[in-house]
Coordinates of C-alpha atoms in Angstrom, one line a residue:
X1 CA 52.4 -56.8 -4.9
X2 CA 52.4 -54.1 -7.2
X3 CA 49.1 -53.6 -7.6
X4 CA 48.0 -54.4 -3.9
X5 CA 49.9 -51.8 -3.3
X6 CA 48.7 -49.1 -5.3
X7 CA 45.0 -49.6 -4.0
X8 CA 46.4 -49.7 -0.3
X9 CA 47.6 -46.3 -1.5
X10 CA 44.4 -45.1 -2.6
X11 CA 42.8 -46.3 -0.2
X12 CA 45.4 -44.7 2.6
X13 CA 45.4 -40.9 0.4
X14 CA 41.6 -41.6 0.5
X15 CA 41.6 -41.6 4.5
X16 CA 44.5 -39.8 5.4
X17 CA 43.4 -36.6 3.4
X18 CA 40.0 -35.6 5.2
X19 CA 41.5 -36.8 8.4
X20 CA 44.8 -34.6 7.4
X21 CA 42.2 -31.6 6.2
X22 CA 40.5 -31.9 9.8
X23 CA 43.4 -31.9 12.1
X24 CA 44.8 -29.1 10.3
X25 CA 41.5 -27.2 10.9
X26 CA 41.3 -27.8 14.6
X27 CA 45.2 -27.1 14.9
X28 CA 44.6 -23.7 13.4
X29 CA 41.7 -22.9 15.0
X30 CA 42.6 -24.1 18.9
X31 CA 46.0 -23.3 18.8
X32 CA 45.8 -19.4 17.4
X33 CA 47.0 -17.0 20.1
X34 CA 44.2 -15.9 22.6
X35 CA 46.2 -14.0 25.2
X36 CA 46.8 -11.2 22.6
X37 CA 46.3 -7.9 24.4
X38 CA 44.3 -5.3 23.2
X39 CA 45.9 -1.6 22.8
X40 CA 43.7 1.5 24.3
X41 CA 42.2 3.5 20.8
X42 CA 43.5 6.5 20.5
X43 CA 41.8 9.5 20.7
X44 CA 42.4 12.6 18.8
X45 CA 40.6 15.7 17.7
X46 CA 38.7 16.3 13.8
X47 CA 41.5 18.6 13.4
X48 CA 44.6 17.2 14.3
X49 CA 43.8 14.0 11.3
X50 CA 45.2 14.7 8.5
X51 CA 42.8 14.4 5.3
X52 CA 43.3 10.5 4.1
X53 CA 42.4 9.8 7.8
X54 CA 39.3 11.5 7.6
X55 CA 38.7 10.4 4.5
X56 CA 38.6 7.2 5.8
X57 CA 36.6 8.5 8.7
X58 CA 33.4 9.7 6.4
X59 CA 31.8 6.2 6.7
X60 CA 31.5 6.0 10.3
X61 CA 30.4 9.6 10.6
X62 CA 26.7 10.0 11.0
X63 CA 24.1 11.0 7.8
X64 CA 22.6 13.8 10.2
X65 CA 26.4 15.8 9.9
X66 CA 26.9 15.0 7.0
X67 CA 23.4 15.3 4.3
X68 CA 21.0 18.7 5.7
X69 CA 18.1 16.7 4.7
X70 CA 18.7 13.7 7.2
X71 CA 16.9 14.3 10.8
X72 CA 18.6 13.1 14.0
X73 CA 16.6 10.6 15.9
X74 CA 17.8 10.4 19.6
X75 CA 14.5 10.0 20.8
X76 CA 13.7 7.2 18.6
X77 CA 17.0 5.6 19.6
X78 CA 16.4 6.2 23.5
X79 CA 13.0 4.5 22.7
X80 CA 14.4 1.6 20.8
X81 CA 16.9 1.0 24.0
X82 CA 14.6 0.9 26.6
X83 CA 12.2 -1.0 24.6
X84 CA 14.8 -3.7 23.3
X85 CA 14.9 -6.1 26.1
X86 CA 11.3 -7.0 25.3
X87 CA 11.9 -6.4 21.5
X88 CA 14.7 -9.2 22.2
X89 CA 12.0 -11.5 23.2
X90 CA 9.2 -11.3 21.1
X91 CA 11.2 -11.5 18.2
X92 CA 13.1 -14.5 19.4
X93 CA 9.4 -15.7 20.1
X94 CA 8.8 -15.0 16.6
X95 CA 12.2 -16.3 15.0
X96 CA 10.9 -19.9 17.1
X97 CA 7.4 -20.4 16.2
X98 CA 8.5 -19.5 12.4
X99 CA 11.7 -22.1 12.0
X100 CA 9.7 -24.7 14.2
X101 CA 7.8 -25.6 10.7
X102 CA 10.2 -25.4 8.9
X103 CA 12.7 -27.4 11.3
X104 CA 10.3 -30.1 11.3
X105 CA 10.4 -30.8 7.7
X106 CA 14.1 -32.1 7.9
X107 CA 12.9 -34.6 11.2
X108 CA 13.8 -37.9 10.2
X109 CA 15.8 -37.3 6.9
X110 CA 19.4 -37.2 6.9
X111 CA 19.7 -39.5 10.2
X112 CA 18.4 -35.9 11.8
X113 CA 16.8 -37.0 15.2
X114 CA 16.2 -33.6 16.2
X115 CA 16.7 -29.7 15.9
X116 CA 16.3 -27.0 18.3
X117 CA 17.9 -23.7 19.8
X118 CA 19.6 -24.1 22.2
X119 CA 20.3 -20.4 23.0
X120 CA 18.5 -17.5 21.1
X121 CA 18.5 -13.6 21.9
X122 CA 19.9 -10.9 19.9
X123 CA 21.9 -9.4 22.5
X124 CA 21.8 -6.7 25.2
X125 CA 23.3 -3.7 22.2
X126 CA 20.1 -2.9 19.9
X127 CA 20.3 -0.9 16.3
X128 CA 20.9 2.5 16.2
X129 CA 19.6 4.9 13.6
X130 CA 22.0 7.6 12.2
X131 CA 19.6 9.6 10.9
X132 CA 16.2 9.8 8.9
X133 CA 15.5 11.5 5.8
X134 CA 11.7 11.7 4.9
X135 CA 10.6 12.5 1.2
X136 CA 7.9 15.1 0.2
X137 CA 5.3 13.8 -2.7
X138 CA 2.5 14.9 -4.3
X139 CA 1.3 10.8 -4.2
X140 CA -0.9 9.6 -1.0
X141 CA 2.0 8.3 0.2
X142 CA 4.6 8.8 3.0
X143 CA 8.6 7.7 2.0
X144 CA 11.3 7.7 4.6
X145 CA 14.9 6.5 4.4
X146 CA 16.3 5.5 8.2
X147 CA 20.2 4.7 8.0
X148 CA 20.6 1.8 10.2
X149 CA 23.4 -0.1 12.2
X150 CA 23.9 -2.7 14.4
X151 CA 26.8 -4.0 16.3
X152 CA 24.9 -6.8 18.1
X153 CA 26.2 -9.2 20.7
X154 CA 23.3 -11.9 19.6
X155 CA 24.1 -15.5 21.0
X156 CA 22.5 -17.7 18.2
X157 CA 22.9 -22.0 19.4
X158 CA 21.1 -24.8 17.1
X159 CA 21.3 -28.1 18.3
X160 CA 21.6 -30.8 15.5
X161 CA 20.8 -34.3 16.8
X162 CA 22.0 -37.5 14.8
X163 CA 21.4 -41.0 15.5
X164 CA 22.8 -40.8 19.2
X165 CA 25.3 -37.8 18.3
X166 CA 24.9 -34.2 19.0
X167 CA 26.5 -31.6 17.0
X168 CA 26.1 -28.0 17.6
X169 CA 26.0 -25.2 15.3
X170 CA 26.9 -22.2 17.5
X171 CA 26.8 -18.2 16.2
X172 CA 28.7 -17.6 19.4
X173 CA 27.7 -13.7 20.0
X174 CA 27.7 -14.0 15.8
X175 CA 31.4 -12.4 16.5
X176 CA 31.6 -8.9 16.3
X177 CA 27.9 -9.1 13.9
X178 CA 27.5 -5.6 12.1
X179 CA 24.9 -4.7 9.6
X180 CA 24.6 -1.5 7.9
X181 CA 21.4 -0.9 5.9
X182 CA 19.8 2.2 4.2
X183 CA 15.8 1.2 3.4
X184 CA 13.7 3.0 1.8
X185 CA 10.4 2.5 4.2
X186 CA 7.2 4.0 1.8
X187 CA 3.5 4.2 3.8
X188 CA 0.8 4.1 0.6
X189 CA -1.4 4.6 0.1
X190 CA -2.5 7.0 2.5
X191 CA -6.4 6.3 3.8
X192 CA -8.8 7.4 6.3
X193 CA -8.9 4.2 7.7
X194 CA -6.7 3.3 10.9
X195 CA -3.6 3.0 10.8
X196 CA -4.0 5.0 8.0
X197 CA -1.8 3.7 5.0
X198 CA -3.0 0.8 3.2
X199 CA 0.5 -1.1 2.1
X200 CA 4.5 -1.0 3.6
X201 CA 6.9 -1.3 0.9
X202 CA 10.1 -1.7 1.9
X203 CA 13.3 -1.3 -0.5
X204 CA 17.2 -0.9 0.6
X205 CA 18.9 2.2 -1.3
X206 CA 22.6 0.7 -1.3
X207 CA 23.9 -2.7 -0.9
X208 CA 24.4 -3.3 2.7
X209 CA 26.7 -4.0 5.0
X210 CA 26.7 -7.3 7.0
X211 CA 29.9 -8.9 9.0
X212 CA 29.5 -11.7 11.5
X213 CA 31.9 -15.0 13.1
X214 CA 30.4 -18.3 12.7
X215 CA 31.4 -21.0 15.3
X216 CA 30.8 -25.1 13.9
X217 CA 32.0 -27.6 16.7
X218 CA 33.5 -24.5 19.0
X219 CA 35.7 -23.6 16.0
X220 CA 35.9 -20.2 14.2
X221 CA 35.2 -21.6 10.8
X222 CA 35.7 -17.6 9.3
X223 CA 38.9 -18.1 10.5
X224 CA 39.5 -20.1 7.8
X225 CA 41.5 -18.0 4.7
X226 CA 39.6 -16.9 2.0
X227 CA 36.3 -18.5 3.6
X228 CA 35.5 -14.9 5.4
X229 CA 35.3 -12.7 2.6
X230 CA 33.6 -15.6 0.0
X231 CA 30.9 -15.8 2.8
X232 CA 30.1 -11.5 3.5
X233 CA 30.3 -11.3 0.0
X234 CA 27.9 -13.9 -0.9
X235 CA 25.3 -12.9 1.8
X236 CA 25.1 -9.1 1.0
X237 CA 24.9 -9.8 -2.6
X238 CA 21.9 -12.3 -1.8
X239 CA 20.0 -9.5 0.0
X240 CA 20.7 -6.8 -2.2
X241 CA 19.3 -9.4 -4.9
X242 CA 16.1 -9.8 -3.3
X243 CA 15.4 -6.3 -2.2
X244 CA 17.8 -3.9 -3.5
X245 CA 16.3 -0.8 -5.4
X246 CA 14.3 -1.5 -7.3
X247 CA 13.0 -4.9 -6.0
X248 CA 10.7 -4.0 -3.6
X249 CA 9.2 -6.0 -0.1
X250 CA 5.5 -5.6 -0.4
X251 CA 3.7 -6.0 3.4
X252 CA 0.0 -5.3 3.0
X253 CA -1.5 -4.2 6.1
X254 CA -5.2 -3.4 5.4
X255 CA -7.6 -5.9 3.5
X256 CA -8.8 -4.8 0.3
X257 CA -12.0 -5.5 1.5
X258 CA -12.4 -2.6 3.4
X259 CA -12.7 -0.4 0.6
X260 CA -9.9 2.3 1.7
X261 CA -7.6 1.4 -1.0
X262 CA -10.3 0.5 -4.6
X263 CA -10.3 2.8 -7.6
X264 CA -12.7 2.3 -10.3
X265 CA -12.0 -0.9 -12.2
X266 CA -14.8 -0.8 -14.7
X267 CA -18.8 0.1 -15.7
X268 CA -22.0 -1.7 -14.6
X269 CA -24.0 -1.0 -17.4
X270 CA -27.8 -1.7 -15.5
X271 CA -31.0 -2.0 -17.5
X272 CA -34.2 -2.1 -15.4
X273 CA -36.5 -4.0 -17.5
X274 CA -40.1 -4.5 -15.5
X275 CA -41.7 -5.3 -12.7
X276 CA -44.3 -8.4 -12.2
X277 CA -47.4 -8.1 -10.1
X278 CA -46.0 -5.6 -7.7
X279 CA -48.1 -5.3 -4.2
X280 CA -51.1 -3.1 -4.6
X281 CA -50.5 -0.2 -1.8
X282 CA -52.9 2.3 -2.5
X283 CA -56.3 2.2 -0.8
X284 CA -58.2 3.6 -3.7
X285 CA -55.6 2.6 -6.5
X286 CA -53.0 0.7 -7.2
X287 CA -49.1 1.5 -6.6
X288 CA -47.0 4.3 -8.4
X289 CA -43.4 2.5 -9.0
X290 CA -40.4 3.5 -9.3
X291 CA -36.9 2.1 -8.7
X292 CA -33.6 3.2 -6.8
X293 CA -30.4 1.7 -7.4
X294 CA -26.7 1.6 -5.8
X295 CA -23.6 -0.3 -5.2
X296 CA -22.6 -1.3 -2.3
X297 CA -19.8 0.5 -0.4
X298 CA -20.6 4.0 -3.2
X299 CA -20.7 6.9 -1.1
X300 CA -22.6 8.8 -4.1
X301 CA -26.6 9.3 -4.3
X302 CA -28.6 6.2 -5.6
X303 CA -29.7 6.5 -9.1
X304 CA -33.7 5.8 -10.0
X305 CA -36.0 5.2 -12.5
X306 CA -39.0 7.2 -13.4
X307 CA -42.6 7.1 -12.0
X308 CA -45.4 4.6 -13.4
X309 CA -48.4 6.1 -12.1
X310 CA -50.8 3.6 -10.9
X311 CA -49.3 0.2 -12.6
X312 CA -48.5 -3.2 -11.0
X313 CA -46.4 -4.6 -14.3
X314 CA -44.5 -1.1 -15.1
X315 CA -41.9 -1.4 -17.7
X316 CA -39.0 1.3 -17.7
X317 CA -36.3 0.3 -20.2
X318 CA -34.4 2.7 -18.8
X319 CA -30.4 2.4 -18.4
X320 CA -28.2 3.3 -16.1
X321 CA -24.3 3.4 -15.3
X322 CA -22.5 2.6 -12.0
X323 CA -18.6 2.7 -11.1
X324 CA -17.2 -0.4 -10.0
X325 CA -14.4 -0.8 -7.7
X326 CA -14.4 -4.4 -6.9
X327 CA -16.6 -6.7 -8.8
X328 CA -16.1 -9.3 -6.5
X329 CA -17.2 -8.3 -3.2
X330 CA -19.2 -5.7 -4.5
X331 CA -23.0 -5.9 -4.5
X332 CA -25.7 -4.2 -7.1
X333 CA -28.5 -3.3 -4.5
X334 CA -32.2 -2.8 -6.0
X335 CA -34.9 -1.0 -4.0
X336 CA -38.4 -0.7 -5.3
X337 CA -41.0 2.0 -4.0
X338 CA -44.4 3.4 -4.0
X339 CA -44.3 7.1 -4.6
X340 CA -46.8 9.2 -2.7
X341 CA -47.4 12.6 -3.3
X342 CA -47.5 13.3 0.6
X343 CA -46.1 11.1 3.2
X344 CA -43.0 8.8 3.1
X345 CA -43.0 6.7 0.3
X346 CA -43.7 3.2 0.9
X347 CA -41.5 0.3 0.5
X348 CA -42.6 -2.5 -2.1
X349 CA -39.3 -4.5 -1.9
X350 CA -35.6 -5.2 -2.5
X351 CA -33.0 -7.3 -3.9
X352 CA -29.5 -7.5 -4.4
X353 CA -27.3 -9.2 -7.1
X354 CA -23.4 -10.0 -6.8
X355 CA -22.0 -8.7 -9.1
X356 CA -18.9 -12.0 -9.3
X357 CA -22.0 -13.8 -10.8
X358 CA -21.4 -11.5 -14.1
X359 CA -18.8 -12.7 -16.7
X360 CA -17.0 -9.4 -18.0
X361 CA -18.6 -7.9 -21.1
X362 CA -21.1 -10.4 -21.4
X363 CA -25.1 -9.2 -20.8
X364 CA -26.7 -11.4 -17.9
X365 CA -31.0 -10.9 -17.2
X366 CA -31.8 -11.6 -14.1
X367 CA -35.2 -12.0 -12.6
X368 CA -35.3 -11.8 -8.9
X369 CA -37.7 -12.4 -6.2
X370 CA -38.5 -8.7 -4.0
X371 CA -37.8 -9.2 -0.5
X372 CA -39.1 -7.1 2.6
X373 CA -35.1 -7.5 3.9
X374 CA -32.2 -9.5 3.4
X375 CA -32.6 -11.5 6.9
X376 CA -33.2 -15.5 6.1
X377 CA -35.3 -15.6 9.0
X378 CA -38.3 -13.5 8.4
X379 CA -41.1 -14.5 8.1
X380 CA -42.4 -12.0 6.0
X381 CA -40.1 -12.7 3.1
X382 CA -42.1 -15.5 2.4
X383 CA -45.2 -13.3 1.3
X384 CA -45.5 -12.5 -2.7
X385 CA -43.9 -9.4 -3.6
X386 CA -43.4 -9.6 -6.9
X387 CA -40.5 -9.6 -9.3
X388 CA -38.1 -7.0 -11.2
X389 CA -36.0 -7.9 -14.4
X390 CA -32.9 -6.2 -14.5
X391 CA -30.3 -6.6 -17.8
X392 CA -26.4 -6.1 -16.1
X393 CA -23.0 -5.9 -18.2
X394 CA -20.0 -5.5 -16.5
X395 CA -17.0 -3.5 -18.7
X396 CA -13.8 -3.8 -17.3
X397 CA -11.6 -1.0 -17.8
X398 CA -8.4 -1.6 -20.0
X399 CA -5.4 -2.5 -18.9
X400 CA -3.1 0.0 -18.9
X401 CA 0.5 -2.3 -19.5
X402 CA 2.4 1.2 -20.3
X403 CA 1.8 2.6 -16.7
X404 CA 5.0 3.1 -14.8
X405 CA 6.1 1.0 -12.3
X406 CA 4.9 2.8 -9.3
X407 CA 8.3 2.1 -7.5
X408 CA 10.6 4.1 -10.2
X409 CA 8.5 6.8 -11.1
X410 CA 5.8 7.4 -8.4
X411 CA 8.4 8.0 -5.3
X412 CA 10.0 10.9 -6.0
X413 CA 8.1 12.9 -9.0
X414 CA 6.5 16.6 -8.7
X415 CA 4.3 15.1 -11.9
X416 CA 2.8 11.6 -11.7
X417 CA 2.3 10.0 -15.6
X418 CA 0.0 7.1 -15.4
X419 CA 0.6 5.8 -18.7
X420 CA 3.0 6.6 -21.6
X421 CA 1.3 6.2 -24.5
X422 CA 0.5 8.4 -27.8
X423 CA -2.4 6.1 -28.7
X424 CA -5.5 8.0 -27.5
X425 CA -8.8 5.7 -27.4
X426 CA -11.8 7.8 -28.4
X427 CA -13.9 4.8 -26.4
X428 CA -16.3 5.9 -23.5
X429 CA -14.7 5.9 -19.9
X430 CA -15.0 7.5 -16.6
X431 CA -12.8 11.1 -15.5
X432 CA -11.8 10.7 -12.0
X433 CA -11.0 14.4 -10.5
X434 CA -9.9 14.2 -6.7
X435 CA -9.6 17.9 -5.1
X436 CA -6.6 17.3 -2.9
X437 CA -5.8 20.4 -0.9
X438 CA -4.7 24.2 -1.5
X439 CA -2.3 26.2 -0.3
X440 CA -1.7 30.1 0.2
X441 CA -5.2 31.2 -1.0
X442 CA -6.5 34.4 0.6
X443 CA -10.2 36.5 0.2
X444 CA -10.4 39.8 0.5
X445 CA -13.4 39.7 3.2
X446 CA -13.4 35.8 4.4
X447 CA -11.6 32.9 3.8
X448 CA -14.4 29.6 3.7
X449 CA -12.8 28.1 1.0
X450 CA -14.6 25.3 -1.0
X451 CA -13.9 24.0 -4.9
X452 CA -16.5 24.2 -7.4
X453 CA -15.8 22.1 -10.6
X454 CA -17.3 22.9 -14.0
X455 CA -17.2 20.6 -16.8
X456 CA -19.8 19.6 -19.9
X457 CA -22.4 22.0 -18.1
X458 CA -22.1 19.3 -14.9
X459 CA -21.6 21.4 -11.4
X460 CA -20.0 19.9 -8.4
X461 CA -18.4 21.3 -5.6
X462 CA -16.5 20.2 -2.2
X463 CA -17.8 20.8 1.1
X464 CA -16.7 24.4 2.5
X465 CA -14.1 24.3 5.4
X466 CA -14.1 27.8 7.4
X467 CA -11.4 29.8 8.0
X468 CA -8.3 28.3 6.6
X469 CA -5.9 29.4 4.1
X470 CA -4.0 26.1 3.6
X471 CA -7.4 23.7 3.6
X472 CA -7.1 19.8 2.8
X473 CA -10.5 18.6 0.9
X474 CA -9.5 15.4 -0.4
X475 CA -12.6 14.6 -2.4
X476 CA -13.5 12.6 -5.5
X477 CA -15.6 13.1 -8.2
X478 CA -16.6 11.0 -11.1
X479 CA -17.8 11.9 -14.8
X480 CA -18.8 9.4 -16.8
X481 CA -18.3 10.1 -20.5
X482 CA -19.2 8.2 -23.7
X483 CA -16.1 9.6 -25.5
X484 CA -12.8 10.7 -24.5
X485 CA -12.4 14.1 -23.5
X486 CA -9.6 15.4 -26.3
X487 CA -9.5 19.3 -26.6
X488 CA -11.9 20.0 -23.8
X489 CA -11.1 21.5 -20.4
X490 CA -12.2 21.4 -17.2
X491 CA -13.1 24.5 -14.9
X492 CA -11.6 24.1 -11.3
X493 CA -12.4 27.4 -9.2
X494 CA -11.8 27.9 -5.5
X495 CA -14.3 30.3 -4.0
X496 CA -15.4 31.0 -0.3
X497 CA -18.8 31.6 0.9
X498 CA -19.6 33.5 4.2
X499 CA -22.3 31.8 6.4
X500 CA -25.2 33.7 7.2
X501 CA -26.2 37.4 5.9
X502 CA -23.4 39.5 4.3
X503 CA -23.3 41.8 1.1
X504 CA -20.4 39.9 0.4
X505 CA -21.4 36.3 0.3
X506 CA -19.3 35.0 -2.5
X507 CA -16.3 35.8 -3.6
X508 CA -13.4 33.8 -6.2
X509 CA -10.3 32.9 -4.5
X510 CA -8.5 31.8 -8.1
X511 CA -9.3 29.1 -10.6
X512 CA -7.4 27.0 -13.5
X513 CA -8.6 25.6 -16.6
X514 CA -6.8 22.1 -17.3
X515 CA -6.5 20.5 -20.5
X516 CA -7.4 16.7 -20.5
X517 CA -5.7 15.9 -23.4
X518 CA -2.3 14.9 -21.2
X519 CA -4.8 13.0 -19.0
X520 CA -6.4 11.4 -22.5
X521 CA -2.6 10.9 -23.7
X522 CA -1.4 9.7 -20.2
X523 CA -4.1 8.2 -18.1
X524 CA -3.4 10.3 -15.1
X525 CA -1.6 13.3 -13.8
X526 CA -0.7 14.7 -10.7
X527 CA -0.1 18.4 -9.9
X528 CA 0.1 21.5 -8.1
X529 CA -1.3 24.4 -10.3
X530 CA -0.7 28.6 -9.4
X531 CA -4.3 29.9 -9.1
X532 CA -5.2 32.8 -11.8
X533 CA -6.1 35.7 -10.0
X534 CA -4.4 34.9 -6.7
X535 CA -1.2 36.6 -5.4
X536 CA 0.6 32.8 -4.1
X537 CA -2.2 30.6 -4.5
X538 CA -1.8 26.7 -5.5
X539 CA -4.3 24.2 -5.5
X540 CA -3.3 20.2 -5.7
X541 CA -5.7 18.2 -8.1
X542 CA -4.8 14.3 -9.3
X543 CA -7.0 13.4 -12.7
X544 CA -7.4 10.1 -14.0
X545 CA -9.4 8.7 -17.4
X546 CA -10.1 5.1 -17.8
X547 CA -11.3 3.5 -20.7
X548 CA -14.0 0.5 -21.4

């Protein structure tokens, strides 16, 4: 009997426990006081609380009162209220159509019939922003930090279906929900393409805040002692781990296809070879070839070959070097022509090669077929035209692993450091200049500022906008360069022109002479520089050097 009993005794602890656990839970939960009334707050004047109070008081008090840099935003509320009803619904549209998949995947495990919502809105009370700070940068790039808080009313109901039983998981109003947040909201880069900014990053500044009730079987399980504060803390500290400062939420918004967003990422090294039995366009000769060249998607002039007078079979052996910015969309077009001395030179044929067909630093020849046009269905293309032999390399640039993140250092920096590195390469490469803008910059008789740029004996200059003191140019140039520049410097003058006759027709608004070797040393700087020779005048220039 002894030992019978002992395993009825396990086997009674065994069941009486959870059943004992259970009761207990709905006894504390359906029998807690509800009839509890609620006293009126009090309200009192800032300066009748004594200072503990309103120390306890700076939380709630908005960021616009209390940080000078931090805009209110009552419009943007008043928009956000009228516009939350339908808000509501399209992201509760949203919420649906993304947890259906994922809903789906549980079907038929766990004895799980079925799972659905049974009720799902945020609410009727929508987030309020208590203020917005936005940061100045000298990057293409817009940051701004909205403080955010929401005391929602949201009525969240998933239906659980087992075998024949139905068991709902209710956020009943979520139970006095609250979330406090502080992102970090950064537009870059900036582009001329619509909407304008390429990539949303998305970062919060402080851990936030989030309190809400959870309801299993019509039961306040936070209720529960100990459960409450175990469940906030572990939530906040989850999405502070995923996107707390540093950690960042990268949304792109416009496809890298589209060109707005590609800096060079290496050298096309083209060798055009010969031509083979070219068309014969002269009337009393032969033809007078020559070739032009050109990426696709390069807003510069085409490159081109010298003139072989009067030769079917010309062979140049001349090379030539193009900027890549994305070898795999990118396209290496090849137009052949007929110089003539007085009309419009004819057209012999084209081609184009992909340039994902080239392995990186590895030399490819390619013989290709000359085309009236790139349209499948013409018949013309099936006429002889001849062939061109053309020798491609592509060089990737290196890869610069001692660049700053752009999330710690590019934000909030008056001087932007590509790379830290004291190793300087003394290898070829390509000097990226962009003109961004100037400010304060004055004549004396007109003010039709452009920037000419002087460097190795090469001239370049911006276009000329008229009659602005603070213009925006926002031009690039390139200067390819079979060394690195160390100990040279580059000219940057700003000078204005007046249109049409006028004794004085150009005149220097102020210039600086950089020294590369901080570009050599760190890949890329980004600054404001005073103007020598003007009273307040600053000019805006971002340099870059990259390596083969």
């Amino acid at each position: 009997m002894g030992f019978v009993g002992t395993i009825l005794g396990i086997v009674g602890f065994g069941f009486g426990f959870p059943i004992g656990i259970l009761l207990g839970y709905f006894l504390y939960i359906y029998f807690q006081p509800t009839n509890v009334e609620k006293e009126e707050p009090i309200i009192r004047p800032l300066n009748e609380l004594d200072s503990k109070t309103l120390h306890a008081l700076l939380p709630e008090i908005p960021s616009w009162m209390k940080n000078p840099d931090c805009d209110r935003v009552d419009w943007m509320n008043q928009f956000i209220f009228d516009m939350w009803p339908y808000l509501d619904k399209a992201i509760c549209n949203t919420i649906r159509s993304t947890t259906k998949p994922i809903f789906d995947q549980y079907i038929g495990k766990y004895c799980i019939e079925s799972i659905e919502f049974d009720h799902l809105t945020l609410g009727t009370l929508p987030p309020t922003i208590h203020g917005v700070k936005v940061y100045e940068t000298q990057e293409k790039q817009l940051a701004i930090e909205p403080g955010v808080r929401w005391a929602g009313n949201a009525n969240i109901s998933v239906i659980l279906k087992f075998l024949s039983f139905r068991v709902t998981v209710q956020c009943s109003q979520l139970l006095d929900l609250q979330i406090f947040l502080v992102p970090r909201i950064t537009l870059k880069p900036l582009v001329p393409s619509f909407p304008c900014f390429a990539n949303l990053s998305v970062s919060l500044m402080e851990k936030p805040h989030v309190d809400f009730g959870l309801k299993l079987l019509g039961g306040d399980i936070m209720a529960i002692p100990g459960l409450y504060r175990f469940i906030q803390e572990t939530v906040a500290a989850q999405i502070s781990n995923l996107y707390h400062w540093p950690k960042v939420l990268e949304v792109p918004i416009l496809d890298g296809a589209s060109g707005a967003t590609k800096k060079p990422v290496g050298i096309l090294h083209v060798k055009v070879v010969r031509a083979l039995n070219l068309r014969k366009m002269d009337f009393l000769g032969k033809s007078d070839p020559y070739v032009k060249l050109r990426l696709s998607g390069d807003r510069l002039p085409s490159k081109k070959t010298s003139i072989k007078m009067s030769n079917l079979n010309p062979e140049w052996n001349e090379q030539f070097k193009l900027i890549v910015k994305d070898p795999e969309t990118q396209v290496l077009e090849l137009h052949v022509f007929d110089w003539e001395k007085v009309k419009m030179h004819d057209k012999l044929g084209m081609q184009v090669i992909p340039l994902r067909l080239l392995t990186p630093h590895e030399t490819k020849t390619f013989t290709v077929d000359l085309l009236k046009n790139l349209n499948p269905n013409d018949s013309q293309n099936k006429r002889n035209r001849g062939q061109l032999v053309v020798e491609l390399t592509f060089d990737p640039f290196k890869e610069e692993n001692g660049r700053l993140s752009d999330t710690l250092d590019g934000d909030f920096r008056h001087s932007s450091i590509g790379r830290a590195s004291h190793d300087i390469s003394f290898n070829g490469g390509v000097l990226l200049v962009t003109i961004e803008s100037a400010e304060n910059i004055e004549g004396k008789h007109h003010n039709n500022p452009y920037v000419l740029i002087l460097f190795r004996g090469e001239k370049k200059k911006t276009k000329m906008i008229k009659k602005s003191r603070d213009p925006r140019w926002n031009e690039e140039f390139q200067f390819m360069l079979e060394e690195a520049p160390v100990g040279q410097k580059i000219h940057i003058e700003v000078m204005s022109k007046r249109r049409g006759f006028s004794f004085h027709g150009k005149e220097s608004l102020g210039h600086v002479d950089i020294n590369l070797l901080d570009v050599v040393n760190n890949g890329r700087i980004n600054e404001r520089y005073h103007l020598i020779n003007s009273r307040n005048g600053t000019i805006h220039i971002e340099i870059e050097w990259s390596t083969t």
